[in-house]
N, CA, C and O atoms as a GROMACS GRO file, in nm:
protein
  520
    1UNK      N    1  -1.554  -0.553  -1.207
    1UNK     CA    2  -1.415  -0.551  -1.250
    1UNK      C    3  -1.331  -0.474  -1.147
    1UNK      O    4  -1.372  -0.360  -1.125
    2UNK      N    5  -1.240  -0.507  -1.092
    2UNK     CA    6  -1.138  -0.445  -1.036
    2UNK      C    7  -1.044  -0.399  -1.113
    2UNK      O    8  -1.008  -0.438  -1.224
    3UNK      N    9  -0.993  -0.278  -1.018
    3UNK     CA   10  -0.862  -0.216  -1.063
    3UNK      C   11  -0.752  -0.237  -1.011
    3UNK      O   12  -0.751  -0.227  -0.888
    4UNK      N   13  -0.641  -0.267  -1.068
    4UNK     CA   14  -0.494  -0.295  -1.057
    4UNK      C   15  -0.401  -0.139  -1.100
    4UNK      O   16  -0.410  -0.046  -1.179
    5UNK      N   17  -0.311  -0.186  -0.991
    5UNK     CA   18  -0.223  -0.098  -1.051
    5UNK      C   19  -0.168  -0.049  -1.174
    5UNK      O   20  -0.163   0.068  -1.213
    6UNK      N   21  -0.115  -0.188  -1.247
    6UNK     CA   22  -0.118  -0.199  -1.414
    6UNK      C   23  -0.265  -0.134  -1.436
    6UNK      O   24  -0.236  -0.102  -1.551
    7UNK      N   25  -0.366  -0.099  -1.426
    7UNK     CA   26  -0.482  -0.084  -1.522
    7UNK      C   27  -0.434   0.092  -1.447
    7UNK      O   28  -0.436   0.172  -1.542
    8UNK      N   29  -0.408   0.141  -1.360
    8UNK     CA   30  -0.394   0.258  -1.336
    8UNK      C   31  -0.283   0.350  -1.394
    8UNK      O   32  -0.283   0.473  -1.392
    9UNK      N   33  -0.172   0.253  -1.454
    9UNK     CA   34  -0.071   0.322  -1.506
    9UNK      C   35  -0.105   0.328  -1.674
    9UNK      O   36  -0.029   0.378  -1.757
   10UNK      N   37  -0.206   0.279  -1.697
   10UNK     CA   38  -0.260   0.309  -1.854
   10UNK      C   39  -0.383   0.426  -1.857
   10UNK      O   40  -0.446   0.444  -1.961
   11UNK      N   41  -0.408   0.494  -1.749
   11UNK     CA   42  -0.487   0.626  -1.773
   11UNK      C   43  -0.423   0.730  -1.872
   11UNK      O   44  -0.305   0.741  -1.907
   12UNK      N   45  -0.480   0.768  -1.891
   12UNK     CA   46  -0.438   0.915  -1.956
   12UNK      C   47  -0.340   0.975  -1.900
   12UNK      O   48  -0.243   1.010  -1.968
   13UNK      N   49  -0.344   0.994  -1.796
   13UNK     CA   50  -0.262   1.142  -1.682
   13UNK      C   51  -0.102   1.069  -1.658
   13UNK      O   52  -0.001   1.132  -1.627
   14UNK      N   53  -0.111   0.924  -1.680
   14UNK     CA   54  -0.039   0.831  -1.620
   14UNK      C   55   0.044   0.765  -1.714
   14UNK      O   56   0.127   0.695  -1.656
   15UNK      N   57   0.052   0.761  -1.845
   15UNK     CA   58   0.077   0.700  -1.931
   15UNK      C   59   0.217   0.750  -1.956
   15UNK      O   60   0.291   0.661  -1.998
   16UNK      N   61   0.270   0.860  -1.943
   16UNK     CA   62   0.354   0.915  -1.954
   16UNK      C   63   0.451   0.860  -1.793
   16UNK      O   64   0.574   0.863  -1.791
   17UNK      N   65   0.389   0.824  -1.702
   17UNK     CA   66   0.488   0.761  -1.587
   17UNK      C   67   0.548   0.657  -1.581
   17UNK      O   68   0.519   0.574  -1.666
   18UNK      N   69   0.629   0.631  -1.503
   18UNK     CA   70   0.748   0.481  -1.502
   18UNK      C   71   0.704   0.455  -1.338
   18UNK      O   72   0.692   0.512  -1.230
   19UNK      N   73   0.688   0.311  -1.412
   19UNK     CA   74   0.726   0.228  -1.303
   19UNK      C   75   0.881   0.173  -1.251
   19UNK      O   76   0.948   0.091  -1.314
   20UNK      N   77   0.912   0.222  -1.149
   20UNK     CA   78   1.078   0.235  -1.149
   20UNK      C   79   1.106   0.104  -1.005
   20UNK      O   80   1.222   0.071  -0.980
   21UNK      N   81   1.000   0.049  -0.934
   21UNK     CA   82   1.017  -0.043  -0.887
   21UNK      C   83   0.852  -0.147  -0.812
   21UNK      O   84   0.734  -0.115  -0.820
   22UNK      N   85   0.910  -0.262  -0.748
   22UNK     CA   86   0.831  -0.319  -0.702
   22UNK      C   87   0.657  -0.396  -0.806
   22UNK      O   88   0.539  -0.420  -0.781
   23UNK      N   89   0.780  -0.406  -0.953
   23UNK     CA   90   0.685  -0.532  -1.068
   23UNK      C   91   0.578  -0.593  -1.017
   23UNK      O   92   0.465  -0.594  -1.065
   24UNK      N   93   0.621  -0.650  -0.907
   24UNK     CA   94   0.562  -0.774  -0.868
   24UNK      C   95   0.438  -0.744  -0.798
   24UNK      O   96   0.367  -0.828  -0.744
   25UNK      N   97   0.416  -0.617  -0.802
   25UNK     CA   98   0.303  -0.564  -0.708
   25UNK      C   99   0.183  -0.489  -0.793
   25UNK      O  100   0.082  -0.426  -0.762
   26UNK      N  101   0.257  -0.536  -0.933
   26UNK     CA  102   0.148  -0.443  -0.999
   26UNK      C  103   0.000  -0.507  -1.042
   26UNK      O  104  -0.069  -0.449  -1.125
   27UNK      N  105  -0.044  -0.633  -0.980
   27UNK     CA  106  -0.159  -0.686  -0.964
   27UNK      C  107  -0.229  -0.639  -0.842
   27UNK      O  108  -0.347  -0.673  -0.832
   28UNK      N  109  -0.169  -0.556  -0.732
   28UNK     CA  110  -0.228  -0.542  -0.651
   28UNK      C  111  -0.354  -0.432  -0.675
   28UNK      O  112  -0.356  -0.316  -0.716
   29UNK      N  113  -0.442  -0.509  -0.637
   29UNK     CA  114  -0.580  -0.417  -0.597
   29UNK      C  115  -0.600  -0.279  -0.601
   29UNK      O  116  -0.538  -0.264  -0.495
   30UNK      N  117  -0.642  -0.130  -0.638
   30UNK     CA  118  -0.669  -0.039  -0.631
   30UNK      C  119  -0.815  -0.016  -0.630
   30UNK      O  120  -0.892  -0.018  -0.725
   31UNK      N  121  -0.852   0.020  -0.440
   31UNK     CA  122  -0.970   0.069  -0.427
   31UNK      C  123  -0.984   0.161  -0.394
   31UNK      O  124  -1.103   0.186  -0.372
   32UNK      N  125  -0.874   0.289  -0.361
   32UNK     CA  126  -0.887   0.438  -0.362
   32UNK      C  127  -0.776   0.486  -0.346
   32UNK      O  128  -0.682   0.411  -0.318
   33UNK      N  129  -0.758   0.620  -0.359
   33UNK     CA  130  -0.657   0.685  -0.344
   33UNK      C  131  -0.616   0.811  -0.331
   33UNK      O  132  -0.682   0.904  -0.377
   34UNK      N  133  -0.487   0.831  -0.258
   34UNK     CA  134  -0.505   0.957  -0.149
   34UNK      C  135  -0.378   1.038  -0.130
   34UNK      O  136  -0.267   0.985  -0.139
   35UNK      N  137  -0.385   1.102  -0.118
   35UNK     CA  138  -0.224   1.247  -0.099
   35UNK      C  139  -0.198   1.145   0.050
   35UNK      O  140  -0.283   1.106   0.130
   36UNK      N  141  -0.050   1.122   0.050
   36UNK     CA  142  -0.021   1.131   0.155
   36UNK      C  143   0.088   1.207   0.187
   36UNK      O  144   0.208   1.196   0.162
   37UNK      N  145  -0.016   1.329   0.280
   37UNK     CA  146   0.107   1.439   0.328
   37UNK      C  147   0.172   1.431   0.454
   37UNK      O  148   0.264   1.511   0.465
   38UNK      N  149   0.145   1.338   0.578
   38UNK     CA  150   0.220   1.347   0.650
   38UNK      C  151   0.216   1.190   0.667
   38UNK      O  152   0.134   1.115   0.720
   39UNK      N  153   0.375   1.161   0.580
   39UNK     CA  154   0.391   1.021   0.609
   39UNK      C  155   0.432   0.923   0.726
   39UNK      O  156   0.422   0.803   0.750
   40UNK      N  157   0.480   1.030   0.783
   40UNK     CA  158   0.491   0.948   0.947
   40UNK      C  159   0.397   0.845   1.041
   40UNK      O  160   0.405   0.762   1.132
   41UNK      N  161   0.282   0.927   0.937
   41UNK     CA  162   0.105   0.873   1.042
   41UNK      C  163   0.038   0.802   0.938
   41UNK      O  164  -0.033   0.860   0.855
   42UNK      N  165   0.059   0.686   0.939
   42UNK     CA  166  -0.021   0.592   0.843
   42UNK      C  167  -0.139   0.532   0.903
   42UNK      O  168  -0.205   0.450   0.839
   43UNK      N  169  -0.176   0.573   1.039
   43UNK     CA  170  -0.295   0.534   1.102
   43UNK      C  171  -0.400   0.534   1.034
   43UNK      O  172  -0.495   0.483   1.095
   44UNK      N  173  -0.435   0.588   0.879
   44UNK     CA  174  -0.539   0.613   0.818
   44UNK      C  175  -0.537   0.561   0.678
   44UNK      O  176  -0.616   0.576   0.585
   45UNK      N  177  -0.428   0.496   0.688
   45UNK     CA  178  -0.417   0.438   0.512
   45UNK      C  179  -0.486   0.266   0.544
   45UNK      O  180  -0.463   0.184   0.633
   46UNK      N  181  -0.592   0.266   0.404
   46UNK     CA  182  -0.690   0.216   0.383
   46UNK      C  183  -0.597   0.087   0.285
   46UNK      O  184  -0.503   0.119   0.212
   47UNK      N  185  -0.646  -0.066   0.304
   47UNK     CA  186  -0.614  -0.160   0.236
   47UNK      C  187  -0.617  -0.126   0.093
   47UNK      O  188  -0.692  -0.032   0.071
   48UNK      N  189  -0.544  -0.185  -0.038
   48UNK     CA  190  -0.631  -0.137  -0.159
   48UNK      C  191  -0.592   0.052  -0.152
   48UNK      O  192  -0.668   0.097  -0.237
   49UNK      N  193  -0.518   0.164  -0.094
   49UNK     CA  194  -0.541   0.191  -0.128
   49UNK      C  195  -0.379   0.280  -0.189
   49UNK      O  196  -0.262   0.269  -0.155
   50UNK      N  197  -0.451   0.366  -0.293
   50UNK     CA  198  -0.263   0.419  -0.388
   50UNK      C  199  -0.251   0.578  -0.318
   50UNK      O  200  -0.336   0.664  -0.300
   51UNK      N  201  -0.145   0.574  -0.298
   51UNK     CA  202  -0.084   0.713  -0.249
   51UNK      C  203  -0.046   0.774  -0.320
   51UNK      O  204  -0.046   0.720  -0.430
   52UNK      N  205  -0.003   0.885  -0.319
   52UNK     CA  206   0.071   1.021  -0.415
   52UNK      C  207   0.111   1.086  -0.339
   52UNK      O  208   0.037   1.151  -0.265
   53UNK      N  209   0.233   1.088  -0.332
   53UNK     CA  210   0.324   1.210  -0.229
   53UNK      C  211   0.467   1.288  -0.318
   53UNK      O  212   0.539   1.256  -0.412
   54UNK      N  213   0.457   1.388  -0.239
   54UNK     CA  214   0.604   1.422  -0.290
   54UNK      C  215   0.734   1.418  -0.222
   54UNK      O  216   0.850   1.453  -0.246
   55UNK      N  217   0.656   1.351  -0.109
   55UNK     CA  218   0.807   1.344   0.066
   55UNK      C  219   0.836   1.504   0.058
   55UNK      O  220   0.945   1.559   0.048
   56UNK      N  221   0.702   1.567   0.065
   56UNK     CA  222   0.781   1.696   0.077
   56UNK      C  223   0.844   1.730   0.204
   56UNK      O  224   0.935   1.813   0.189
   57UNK      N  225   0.821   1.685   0.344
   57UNK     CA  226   0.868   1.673   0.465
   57UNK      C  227   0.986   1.563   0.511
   57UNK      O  228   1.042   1.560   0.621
   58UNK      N  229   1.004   1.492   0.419
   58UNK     CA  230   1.104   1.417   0.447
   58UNK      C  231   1.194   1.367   0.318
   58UNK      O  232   1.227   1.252   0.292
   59UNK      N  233   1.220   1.475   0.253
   59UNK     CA  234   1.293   1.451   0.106
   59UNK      C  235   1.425   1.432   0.073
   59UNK      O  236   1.480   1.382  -0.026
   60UNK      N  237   1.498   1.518   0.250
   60UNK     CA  238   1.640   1.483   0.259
   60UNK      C  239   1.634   1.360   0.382
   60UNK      O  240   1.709   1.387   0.476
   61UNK      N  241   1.565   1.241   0.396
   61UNK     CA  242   1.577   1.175   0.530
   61UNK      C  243   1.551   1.042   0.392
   61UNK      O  244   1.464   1.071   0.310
   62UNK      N  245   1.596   0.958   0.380
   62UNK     CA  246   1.622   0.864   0.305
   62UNK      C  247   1.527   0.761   0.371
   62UNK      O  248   1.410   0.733   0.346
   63UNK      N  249   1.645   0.698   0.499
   63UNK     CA  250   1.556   0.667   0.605
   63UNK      C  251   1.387   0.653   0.668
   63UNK      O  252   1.307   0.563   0.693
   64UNK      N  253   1.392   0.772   0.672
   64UNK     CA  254   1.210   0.824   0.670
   64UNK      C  255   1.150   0.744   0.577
   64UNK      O  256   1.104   0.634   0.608
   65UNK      N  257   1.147   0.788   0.462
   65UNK     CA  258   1.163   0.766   0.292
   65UNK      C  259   1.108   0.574   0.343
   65UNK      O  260   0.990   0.541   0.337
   66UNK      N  261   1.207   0.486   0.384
   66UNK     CA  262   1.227   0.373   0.394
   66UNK      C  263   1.130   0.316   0.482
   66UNK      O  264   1.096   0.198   0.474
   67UNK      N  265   1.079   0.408   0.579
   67UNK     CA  266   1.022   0.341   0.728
   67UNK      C  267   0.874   0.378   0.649
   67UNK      O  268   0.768   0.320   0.673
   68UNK      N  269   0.893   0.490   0.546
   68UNK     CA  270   0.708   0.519   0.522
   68UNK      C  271   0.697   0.347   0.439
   68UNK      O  272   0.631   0.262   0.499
   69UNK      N  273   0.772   0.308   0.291
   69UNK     CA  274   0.746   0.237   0.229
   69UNK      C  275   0.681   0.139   0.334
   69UNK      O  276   0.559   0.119   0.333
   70UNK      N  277   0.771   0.076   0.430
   70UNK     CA  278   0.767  -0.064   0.491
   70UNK      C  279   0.621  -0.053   0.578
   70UNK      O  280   0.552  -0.152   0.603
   71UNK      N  281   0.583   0.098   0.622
   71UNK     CA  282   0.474   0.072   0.690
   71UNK      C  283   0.317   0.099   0.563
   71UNK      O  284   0.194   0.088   0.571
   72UNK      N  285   0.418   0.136   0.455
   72UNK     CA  286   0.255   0.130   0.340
   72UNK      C  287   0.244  -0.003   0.301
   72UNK      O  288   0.133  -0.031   0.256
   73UNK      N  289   0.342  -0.109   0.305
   73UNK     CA  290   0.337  -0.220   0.247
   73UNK      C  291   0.245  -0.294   0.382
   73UNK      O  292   0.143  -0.360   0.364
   74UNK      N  293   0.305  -0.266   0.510
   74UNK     CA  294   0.216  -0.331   0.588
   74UNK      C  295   0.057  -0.308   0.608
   74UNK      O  296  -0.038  -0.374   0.648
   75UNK      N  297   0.076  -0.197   0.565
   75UNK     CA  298  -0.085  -0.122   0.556
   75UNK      C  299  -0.168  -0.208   0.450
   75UNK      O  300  -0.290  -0.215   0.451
   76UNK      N  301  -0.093  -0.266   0.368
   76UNK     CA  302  -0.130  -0.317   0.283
   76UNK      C  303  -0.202  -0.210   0.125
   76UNK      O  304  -0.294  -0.247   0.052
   77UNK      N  305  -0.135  -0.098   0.114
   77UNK     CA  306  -0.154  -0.039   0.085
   77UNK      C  307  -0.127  -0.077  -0.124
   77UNK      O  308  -0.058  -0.165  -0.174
   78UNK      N  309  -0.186  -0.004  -0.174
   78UNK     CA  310  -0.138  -0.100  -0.366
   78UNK      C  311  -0.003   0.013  -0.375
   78UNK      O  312  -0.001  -0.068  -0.467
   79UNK      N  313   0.056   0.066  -0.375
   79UNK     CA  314   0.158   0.137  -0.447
   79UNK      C  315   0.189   0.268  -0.400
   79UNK      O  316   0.121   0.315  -0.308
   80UNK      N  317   0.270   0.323  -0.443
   80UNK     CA  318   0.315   0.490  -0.427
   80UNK      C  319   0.332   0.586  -0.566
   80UNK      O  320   0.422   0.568  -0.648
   81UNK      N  321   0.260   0.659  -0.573
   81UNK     CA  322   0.303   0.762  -0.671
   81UNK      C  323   0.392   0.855  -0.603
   81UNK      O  324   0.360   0.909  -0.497
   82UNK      N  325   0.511   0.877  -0.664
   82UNK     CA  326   0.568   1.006  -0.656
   82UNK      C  327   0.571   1.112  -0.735
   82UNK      O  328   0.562   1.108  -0.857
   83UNK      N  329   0.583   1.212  -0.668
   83UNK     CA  330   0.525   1.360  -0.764
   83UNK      C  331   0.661   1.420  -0.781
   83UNK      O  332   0.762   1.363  -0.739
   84UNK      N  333   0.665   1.546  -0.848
   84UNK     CA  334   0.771   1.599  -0.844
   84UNK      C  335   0.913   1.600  -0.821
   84UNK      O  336   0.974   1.685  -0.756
   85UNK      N  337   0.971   1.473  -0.895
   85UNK     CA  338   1.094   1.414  -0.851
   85UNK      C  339   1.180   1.501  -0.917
   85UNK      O  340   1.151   1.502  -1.037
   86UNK      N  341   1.303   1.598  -0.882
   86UNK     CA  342   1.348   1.680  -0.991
   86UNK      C  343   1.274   1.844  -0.888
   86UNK      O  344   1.324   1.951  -0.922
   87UNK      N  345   1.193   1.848  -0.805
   87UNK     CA  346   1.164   1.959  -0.797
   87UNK      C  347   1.162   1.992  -0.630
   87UNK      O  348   1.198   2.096  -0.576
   88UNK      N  349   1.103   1.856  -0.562
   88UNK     CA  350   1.096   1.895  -0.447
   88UNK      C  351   1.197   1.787  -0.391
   88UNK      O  352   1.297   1.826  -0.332
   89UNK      N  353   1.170   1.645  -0.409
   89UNK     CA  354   1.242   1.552  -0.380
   89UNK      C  355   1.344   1.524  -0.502
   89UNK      O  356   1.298   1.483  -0.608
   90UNK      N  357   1.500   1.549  -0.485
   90UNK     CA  358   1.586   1.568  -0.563
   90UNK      C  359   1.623   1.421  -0.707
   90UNK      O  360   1.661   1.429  -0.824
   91UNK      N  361   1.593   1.319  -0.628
   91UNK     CA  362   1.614   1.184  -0.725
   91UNK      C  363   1.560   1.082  -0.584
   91UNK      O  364   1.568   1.105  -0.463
   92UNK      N  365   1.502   0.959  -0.660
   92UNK     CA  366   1.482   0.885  -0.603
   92UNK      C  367   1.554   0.769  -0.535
   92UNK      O  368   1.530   0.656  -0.580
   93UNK      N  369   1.638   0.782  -0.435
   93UNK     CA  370   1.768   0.699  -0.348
   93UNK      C  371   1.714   0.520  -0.404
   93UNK      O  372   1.620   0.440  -0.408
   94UNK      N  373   1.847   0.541  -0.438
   94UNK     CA  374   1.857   0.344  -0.481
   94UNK      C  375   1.801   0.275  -0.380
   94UNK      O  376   1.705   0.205  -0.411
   95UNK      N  377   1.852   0.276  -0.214
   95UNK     CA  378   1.746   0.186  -0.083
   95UNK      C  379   1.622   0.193  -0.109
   95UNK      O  380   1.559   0.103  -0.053
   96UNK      N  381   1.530   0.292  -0.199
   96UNK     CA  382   1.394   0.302  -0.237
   96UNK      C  383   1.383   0.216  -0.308
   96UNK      O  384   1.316   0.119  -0.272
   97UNK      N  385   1.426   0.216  -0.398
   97UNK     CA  386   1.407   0.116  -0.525
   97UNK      C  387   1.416  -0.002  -0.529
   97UNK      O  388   1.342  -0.068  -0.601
   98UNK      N  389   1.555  -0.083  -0.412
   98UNK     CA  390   1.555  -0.190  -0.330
   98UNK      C  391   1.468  -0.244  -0.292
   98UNK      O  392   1.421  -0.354  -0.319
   99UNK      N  393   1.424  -0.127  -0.190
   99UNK     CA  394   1.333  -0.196  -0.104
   99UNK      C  395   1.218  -0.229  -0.150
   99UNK      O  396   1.158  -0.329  -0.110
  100UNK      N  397   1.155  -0.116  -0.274
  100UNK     CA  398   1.031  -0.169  -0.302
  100UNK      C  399   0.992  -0.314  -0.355
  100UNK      O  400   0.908  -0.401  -0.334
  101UNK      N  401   1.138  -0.282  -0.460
  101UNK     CA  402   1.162  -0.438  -0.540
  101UNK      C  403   1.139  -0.562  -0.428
  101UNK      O  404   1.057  -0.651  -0.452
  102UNK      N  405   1.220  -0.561  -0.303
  102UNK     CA  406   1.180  -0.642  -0.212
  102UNK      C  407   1.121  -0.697  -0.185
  102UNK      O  408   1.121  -0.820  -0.174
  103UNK      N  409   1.004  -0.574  -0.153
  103UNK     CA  410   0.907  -0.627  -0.100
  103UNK      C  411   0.738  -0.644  -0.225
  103UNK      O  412   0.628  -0.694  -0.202
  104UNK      N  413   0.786  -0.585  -0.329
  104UNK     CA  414   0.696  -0.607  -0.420
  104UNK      C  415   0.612  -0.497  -0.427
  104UNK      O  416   0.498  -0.514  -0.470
  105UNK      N  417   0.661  -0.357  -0.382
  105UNK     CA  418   0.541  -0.326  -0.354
  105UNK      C  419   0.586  -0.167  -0.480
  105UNK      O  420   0.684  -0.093  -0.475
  106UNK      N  421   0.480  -0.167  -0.569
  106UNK     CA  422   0.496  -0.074  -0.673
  106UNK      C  423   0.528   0.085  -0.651
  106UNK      O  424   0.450   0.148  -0.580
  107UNK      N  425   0.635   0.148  -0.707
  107UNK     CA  426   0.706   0.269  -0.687
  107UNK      C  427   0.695   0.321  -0.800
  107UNK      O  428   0.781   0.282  -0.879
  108UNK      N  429   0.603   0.415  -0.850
  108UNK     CA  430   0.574   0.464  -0.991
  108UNK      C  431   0.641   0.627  -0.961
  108UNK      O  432   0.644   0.681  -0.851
  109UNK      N  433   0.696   0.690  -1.105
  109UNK     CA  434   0.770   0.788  -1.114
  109UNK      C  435   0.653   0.891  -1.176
  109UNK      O  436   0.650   0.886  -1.299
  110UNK      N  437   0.545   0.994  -1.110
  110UNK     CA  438   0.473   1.021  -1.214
  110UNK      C  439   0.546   1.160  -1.336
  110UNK      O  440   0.651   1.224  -1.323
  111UNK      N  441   0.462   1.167  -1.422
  111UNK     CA  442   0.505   1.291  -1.527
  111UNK      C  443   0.560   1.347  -1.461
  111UNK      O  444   0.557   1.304  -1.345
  112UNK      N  445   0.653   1.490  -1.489
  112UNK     CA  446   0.674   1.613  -1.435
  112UNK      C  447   0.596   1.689  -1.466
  112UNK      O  448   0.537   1.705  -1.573
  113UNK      N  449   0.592   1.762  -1.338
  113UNK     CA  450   0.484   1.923  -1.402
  113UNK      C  451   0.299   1.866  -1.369
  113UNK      O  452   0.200   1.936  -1.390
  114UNK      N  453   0.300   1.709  -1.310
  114UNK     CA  454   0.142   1.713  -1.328
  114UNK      C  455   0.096   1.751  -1.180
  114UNK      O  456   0.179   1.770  -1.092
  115UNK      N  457  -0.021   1.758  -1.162
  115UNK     CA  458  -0.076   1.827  -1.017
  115UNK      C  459  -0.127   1.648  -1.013
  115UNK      O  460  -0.146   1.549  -1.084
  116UNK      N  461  -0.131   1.712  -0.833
  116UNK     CA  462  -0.196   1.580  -0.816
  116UNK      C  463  -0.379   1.564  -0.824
  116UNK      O  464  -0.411   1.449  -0.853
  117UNK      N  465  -0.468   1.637  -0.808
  117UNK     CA  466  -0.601   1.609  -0.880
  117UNK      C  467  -0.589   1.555  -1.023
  117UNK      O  468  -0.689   1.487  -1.044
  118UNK      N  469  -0.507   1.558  -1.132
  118UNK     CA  470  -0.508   1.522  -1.279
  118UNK      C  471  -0.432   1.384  -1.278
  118UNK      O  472  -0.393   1.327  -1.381
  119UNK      N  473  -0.409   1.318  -1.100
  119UNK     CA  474  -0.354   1.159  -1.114
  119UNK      C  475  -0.568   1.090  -1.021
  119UNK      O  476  -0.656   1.005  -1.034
  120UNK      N  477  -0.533   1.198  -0.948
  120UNK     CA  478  -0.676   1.157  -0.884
  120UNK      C  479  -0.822   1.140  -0.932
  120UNK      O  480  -0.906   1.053  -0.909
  121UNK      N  481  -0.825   1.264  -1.014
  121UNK     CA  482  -0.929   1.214  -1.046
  121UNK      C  483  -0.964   1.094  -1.167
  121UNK      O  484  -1.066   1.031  -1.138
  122UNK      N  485  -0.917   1.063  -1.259
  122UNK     CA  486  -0.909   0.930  -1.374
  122UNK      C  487  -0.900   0.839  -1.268
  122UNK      O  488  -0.968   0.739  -1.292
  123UNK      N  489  -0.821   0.833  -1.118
  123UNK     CA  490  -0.805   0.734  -1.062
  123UNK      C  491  -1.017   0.697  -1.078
  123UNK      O  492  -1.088   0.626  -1.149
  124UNK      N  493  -1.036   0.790  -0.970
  124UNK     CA  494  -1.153   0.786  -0.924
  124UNK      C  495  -1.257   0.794  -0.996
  124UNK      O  496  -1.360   0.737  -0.959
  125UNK      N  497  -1.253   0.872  -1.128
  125UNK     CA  498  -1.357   0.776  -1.251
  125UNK      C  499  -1.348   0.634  -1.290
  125UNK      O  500  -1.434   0.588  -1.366
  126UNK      N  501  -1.244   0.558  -1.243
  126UNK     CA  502  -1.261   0.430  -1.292
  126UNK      C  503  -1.296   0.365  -1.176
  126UNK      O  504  -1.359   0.262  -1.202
  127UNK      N  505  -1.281   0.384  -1.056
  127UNK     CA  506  -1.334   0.335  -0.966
  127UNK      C  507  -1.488   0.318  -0.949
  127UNK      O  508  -1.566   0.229  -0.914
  128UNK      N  509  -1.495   0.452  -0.993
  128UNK     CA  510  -1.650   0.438  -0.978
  128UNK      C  511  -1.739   0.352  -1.120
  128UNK      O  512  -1.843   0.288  -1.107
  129UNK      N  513  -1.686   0.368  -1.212
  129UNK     CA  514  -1.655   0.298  -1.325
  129UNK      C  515  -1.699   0.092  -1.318
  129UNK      O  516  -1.770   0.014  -1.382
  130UNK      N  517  -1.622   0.088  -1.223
  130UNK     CA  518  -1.539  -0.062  -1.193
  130UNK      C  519  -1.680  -0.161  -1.135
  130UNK      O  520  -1.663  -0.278  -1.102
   0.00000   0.00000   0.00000
């Protein structure tokens, strides 16, 4: 059995998050998943796989923000969690939401207040699970 994005936003840790763009992507594949803290360097993002960031390095650069999506979608990457919207990164810019819709590629809002091991690990029990 594979995992989908939809099957990842019905965990426990996750249930409480919104999907705020890129529907059309929520069949895509989930085969692991990973902090991405320095989004500039996607040299290491894996097909299949879901991110979690908070743009803590690029939270006032919109832009940035825009060039990471387009190169996770090329990465072929399943989706983006964002963390701490409200704390580190102030609101999520409408060109985000655009663009994901665009290109299909899923932009989930997670809880406030959760760490990111309590999105990771349920990820990674069902993986291994699967």
């Amino acid at each position: 059995m594979k995992l989908t994005v939809e099957d990842v936003m019905r965990l426990e840790s996750l249930t409480e998050g919104k999907i705020v763009a890129g529907y059309s992507g929520l069949t895509n594949t989930v085969t692991s998943v990973s902090v991405l803290e320095v989004p500039k360097i996607t040299t290491f993002i894996k097909e299949g796989e879901l991110e979690i960031t908070a743009f803590y390095s690029i939270a006032n650069d919109i832009e940035a923000q825009l060039d990471v999506i387009r190169a996770l979608k090329e990465c072929k990457s399943s989706g983006l969690i964002l963390c701490h919207v409200g704390i580190i990164l102030d609101s999520i810019a409408l060109p985000l939401i655009e663009l994901c819709n665009e290109l299909g590629y899923p932009l989930i809002l997670a809880p406030p207040n959760i760490a990111y091991i309590d999105i990771i690990s349920p990820i990674i029990d069902s993986l291994l699970q699967a």
